[in-house]
Structure formats: structure tokens, C-alpha cells
Amino acid sequence: MTDSASPTSLPGRPCRRQALLTLPAQEAHVSAARHFAADLLETWSVPTSERDSAVLIVDELATNAAQYGHERMTLLLTLDHGTLHIVVTDSGAAVERHRPDLAPDEHGRGTGIVQYLAQSTETHQTRSGREVRACLRCSP
């Protein structure tokens, strides 16, 4: 885990803060990612309503990473000028959008929740796995 603040921030302006957490891609570690995000965002003085939304986003993305990743998942949180960037990467392959073997009431709502709460989302397949980004505005 790393946490850093940019030394180049101007007085009176929000500084750039960044933290990274890497965990095994296992569902047992999703709660650790969620608690890490909640504690860190409280330390960074992110308002409660935005913090709750961000923690829910982290929970959904980490759950997907744990379910579909093979080795590890990484959570990167960056707070920069009032925007929280949440990036979760895993070592898995691309995920099928429709899985007929899963009941719709049991799976598949996570991405909808993330898209509803975030101002923007992106998913990219990388050489080593998958990367999902969500951005959330945070009031000062």
C-alpha cells in the first residue's frame, strides 16, 4: 500500500493524493479493499455521500476483479482537483457480458450500479488483464 500527496499543490487548492493497494484476486479480500478505500477517503476528508458512493464502486469493481481475476487485483485511488479516480485492475481475461448459466437476480447488477454512481466509466483489456476506471466528482 502506498499513499502520497503531490508536493506541487498550490495553497488553497486541493492537492493530488494517490494510494495503491494490491491483493490476491480472491473474494475473501474484497472487504479489505472496501475498508481500505473507506478509511483512506475519510482521511482525505472526502464528504460522506461521495465516500459512500466511492466505497460502493470499489466494492463492485473489486468483487468483479476477485471473481474473474486469476492472480491479483490492484486498487488505485487518486483524488485530483475534486475528482476521485478509482481504477481496479486484475489479471483476468475479458468477461462475457451475458452468462445464461447465471440467474439475473444473482449477478450482473454491479456494472449498472457503478455506471449510475460514477460520472464516467471505462473498461480496457490490457496485456496483463483488465482495467476498469470510474470517476466521481467530490465536493470540497
C-alpha positions as a Markdown table, in Angstrom:
| # | Residue | x | y | z |
|---|---|---|---|---|
| 1 | Met | 0.0 | 0.0 | 0.0 |
| 2 | Thr | 1.3 | 3.5 | -0.8 |
| 3 | Asp | -0.2 | 6.9 | -0.1 |
| 4 | Ser | 1.3 | 10.1 | -1.4 |
| 5 | Ala | 0.4 | 13.7 | -1.8 |
| 6 | Ser | 1.8 | 15.9 | -4.6 |
| 7 | Pro | 4.2 | 18.5 | -3.2 |
| 8 | Thr | 3.5 | 20.9 | -6.1 |
| 9 | Ser | 0.0 | 21.7 | -5.0 |
| 10 | Leu | -0.8 | 25.4 | -4.6 |
| 11 | Pro | -2.0 | 26.8 | -1.2 |
| 12 | Gly | -5.8 | 26.8 | -1.0 |
| 13 | Arg | -6.1 | 24.3 | -3.9 |
| 14 | Pro | -6.9 | 20.6 | -3.4 |
| 15 | Cys | -3.7 | 18.5 | -3.6 |
| 16 | Arg | -3.3 | 15.4 | -5.7 |
| 17 | Arg | -3.5 | 12.4 | -3.4 |
| 18 | Gln | -2.9 | 8.8 | -4.6 |
| 19 | Ala | -2.9 | 5.4 | -2.9 |
| 20 | Leu | -2.4 | 1.9 | -4.3 |
| 21 | Leu | -3.3 | -1.5 | -2.8 |
| 22 | Thr | -2.6 | -4.9 | -4.3 |
| 23 | Leu | -4.3 | -8.0 | -3.1 |
| 24 | Pro | -4.8 | -11.6 | -4.2 |
| 25 | Ala | -7.8 | -11.9 | -6.6 |
| 26 | Gln | -10.0 | -13.7 | -4.2 |
| 27 | Glu | -13.4 | -12.8 | -2.9 |
| 28 | Ala | -12.2 | -13.0 | 0.7 |
| 29 | His | -10.1 | -9.9 | 0.0 |
| 30 | Val | -12.9 | -7.7 | -1.3 |
| 31 | Ser | -13.7 | -6.5 | 2.2 |
| 32 | Ala | -10.1 | -5.4 | 2.7 |
| 33 | Ala | -10.3 | -3.3 | -0.5 |
| 34 | Arg | -13.6 | -1.8 | 0.7 |
| 35 | His | -12.3 | -0.9 | 4.2 |
| 36 | Phe | -9.0 | 0.4 | 2.8 |
| 37 | Ala | -11.0 | 2.8 | 0.5 |
| 38 | Ala | -13.4 | 3.9 | 3.3 |
| 39 | Asp | -10.6 | 4.6 | 5.7 |
| 40 | Leu | -8.4 | 6.4 | 3.2 |
| 41 | Leu | -11.2 | 8.6 | 1.8 |
| 42 | Glu | -12.2 | 9.6 | 5.3 |
| 43 | Thr | -8.5 | 10.6 | 5.9 |
| 44 | Trp | -8.6 | 12.6 | 2.7 |
| 45 | Ser | -11.7 | 14.4 | 4.0 |
| 46 | Val | -14.0 | 13.2 | 1.2 |
| 47 | Pro | -17.6 | 14.1 | 2.1 |
| 48 | Thr | -19.7 | 11.2 | 3.4 |
| 49 | Ser | -22.1 | 11.0 | 0.5 |
| 50 | Glu | -19.3 | 10.8 | -2.1 |
| 51 | Arg | -17.3 | 8.5 | 0.2 |
| 52 | Asp | -20.3 | 6.1 | 0.4 |
| 53 | Ser | -20.7 | 6.1 | -3.4 |
| 54 | Ala | -16.9 | 5.6 | -3.9 |
| 55 | Val | -16.9 | 2.6 | -1.4 |
| 56 | Leu | -19.8 | 1.0 | -3.2 |
| 57 | Ile | -18.0 | 1.4 | -6.5 |
| 58 | Val | -14.8 | -0.1 | -5.1 |
| 59 | Asp | -16.8 | -3.0 | -3.7 |
| 60 | Glu | -18.5 | -3.8 | -7.0 |
| 61 | Leu | -15.2 | -3.4 | -9.0 |
| 62 | Ala | -13.2 | -5.4 | -6.5 |
| 63 | Thr | -15.9 | -8.2 | -6.5 |
| 64 | Asn | -15.7 | -8.5 | -10.2 |
| 65 | Ala | -11.9 | -8.5 | -10.1 |
| 66 | Ala | -11.9 | -11.2 | -7.5 |
| 67 | Gln | -14.4 | -13.3 | -9.4 |
| 68 | Tyr | -12.7 | -13.0 | -12.8 |
| 69 | Gly | -9.1 | -12.2 | -12.0 |
| 70 | His | -6.6 | -15.1 | -11.7 |
| 71 | Glu | -3.7 | -13.9 | -9.5 |
| 72 | Arg | -4.0 | -10.4 | -8.1 |
| 73 | Met | -6.2 | -7.3 | -8.2 |
| 74 | Thr | -5.0 | -3.8 | -7.7 |
| 75 | Leu | -6.9 | -0.8 | -6.4 |
| 76 | Leu | -5.6 | 2.7 | -7.3 |
| 77 | Leu | -7.4 | 5.7 | -5.8 |
| 78 | Thr | -6.4 | 9.2 | -7.0 |
| 79 | Leu | -8.0 | 12.4 | -5.7 |
| 80 | Asp | -7.1 | 15.3 | -8.0 |
| 81 | His | -8.8 | 18.7 | -8.1 |
| 82 | Gly | -12.1 | 17.4 | -6.8 |
| 83 | Thr | -12.3 | 14.3 | -8.9 |
| 84 | Leu | -11.8 | 10.8 | -7.4 |
| 85 | His | -10.4 | 8.3 | -9.9 |
| 86 | Ile | -11.0 | 4.7 | -9.0 |
| 87 | Val | -9.0 | 2.2 | -11.0 |
| 88 | Val | -9.3 | -1.6 | -10.4 |
| 89 | Thr | -7.1 | -3.9 | -12.4 |
| 90 | Asp | -7.0 | -7.7 | -12.4 |
| 91 | Ser | -5.1 | -10.5 | -14.2 |
| 92 | Gly | -8.2 | -11.9 | -15.9 |
| 93 | Ala | -9.3 | -12.1 | -19.5 |
| 94 | Ala | -12.2 | -10.3 | -21.0 |
| 95 | Val | -15.6 | -11.0 | -19.3 |
| 96 | Glu | -18.6 | -12.2 | -21.3 |
| 97 | Arg | -21.4 | -9.7 | -20.9 |
| 98 | His | -24.2 | -12.3 | -20.9 |
| 99 | Arg | -23.9 | -15.5 | -19.0 |
| 100 | Pro | -27.0 | -17.6 | -19.4 |
| 101 | Asp | -25.9 | -20.0 | -16.7 |
| 102 | Leu | -26.3 | -17.3 | -14.0 |
| 103 | Ala | -29.7 | -16.1 | -12.8 |
| 104 | Pro | -30.1 | -12.4 | -13.5 |
| 105 | Asp | -31.2 | -11.7 | -9.9 |
| 106 | Glu | -27.9 | -13.1 | -8.6 |
| 107 | His | -25.3 | -11.4 | -10.8 |
| 108 | Gly | -24.9 | -8.6 | -13.3 |
| 109 | Arg | -26.0 | -5.6 | -11.4 |
| 110 | Gly | -22.6 | -4.4 | -10.3 |
| 111 | Thr | -21.7 | -2.6 | -13.6 |
| 112 | Gly | -25.1 | -0.9 | -13.6 |
| 113 | Ile | -24.5 | 0.4 | -10.1 |
| 114 | Val | -21.1 | 1.7 | -11.0 |
| 115 | Gln | -22.3 | 3.4 | -14.1 |
| 116 | Tyr | -25.2 | 5.0 | -12.1 |
| 117 | Leu | -22.9 | 6.4 | -9.3 |
| 118 | Ala | -19.9 | 7.4 | -11.4 |
| 119 | Gln | -19.6 | 10.4 | -13.7 |
| 120 | Ser | -17.7 | 8.2 | -16.2 |
| 121 | Thr | -16.5 | 4.6 | -16.5 |
| 122 | Glu | -14.1 | 2.9 | -18.9 |
| 123 | Thr | -13.0 | -0.7 | -19.2 |
| 124 | His | -9.9 | -1.7 | -21.1 |
| 125 | Gln | -8.3 | -5.1 | -21.8 |
| 126 | Thr | -4.5 | -4.8 | -21.2 |
| 127 | Arg | -1.7 | -7.3 | -21.9 |
| 128 | Ser | -1.8 | -8.5 | -18.3 |
| 129 | Gly | -5.5 | -8.4 | -17.6 |
| 130 | Arg | -8.4 | -6.0 | -17.4 |
| 131 | Glu | -8.6 | -2.4 | -16.1 |
| 132 | Val | -11.8 | -0.7 | -15.0 |
| 133 | Arg | -11.9 | 3.1 | -14.3 |
| 134 | Ala | -14.6 | 5.1 | -12.6 |
| 135 | Cys | -14.5 | 8.8 | -11.9 |
| 136 | Leu | -16.6 | 10.5 | -9.2 |
| 137 | Arg | -16.8 | 14.3 | -8.5 |
| 138 | Cys | -16.1 | 15.1 | -4.9 |
| 139 | Ser | -17.2 | 18.5 | -3.5 |
| 140 | Pro | -14.6 | 20.3 | -1.4 |
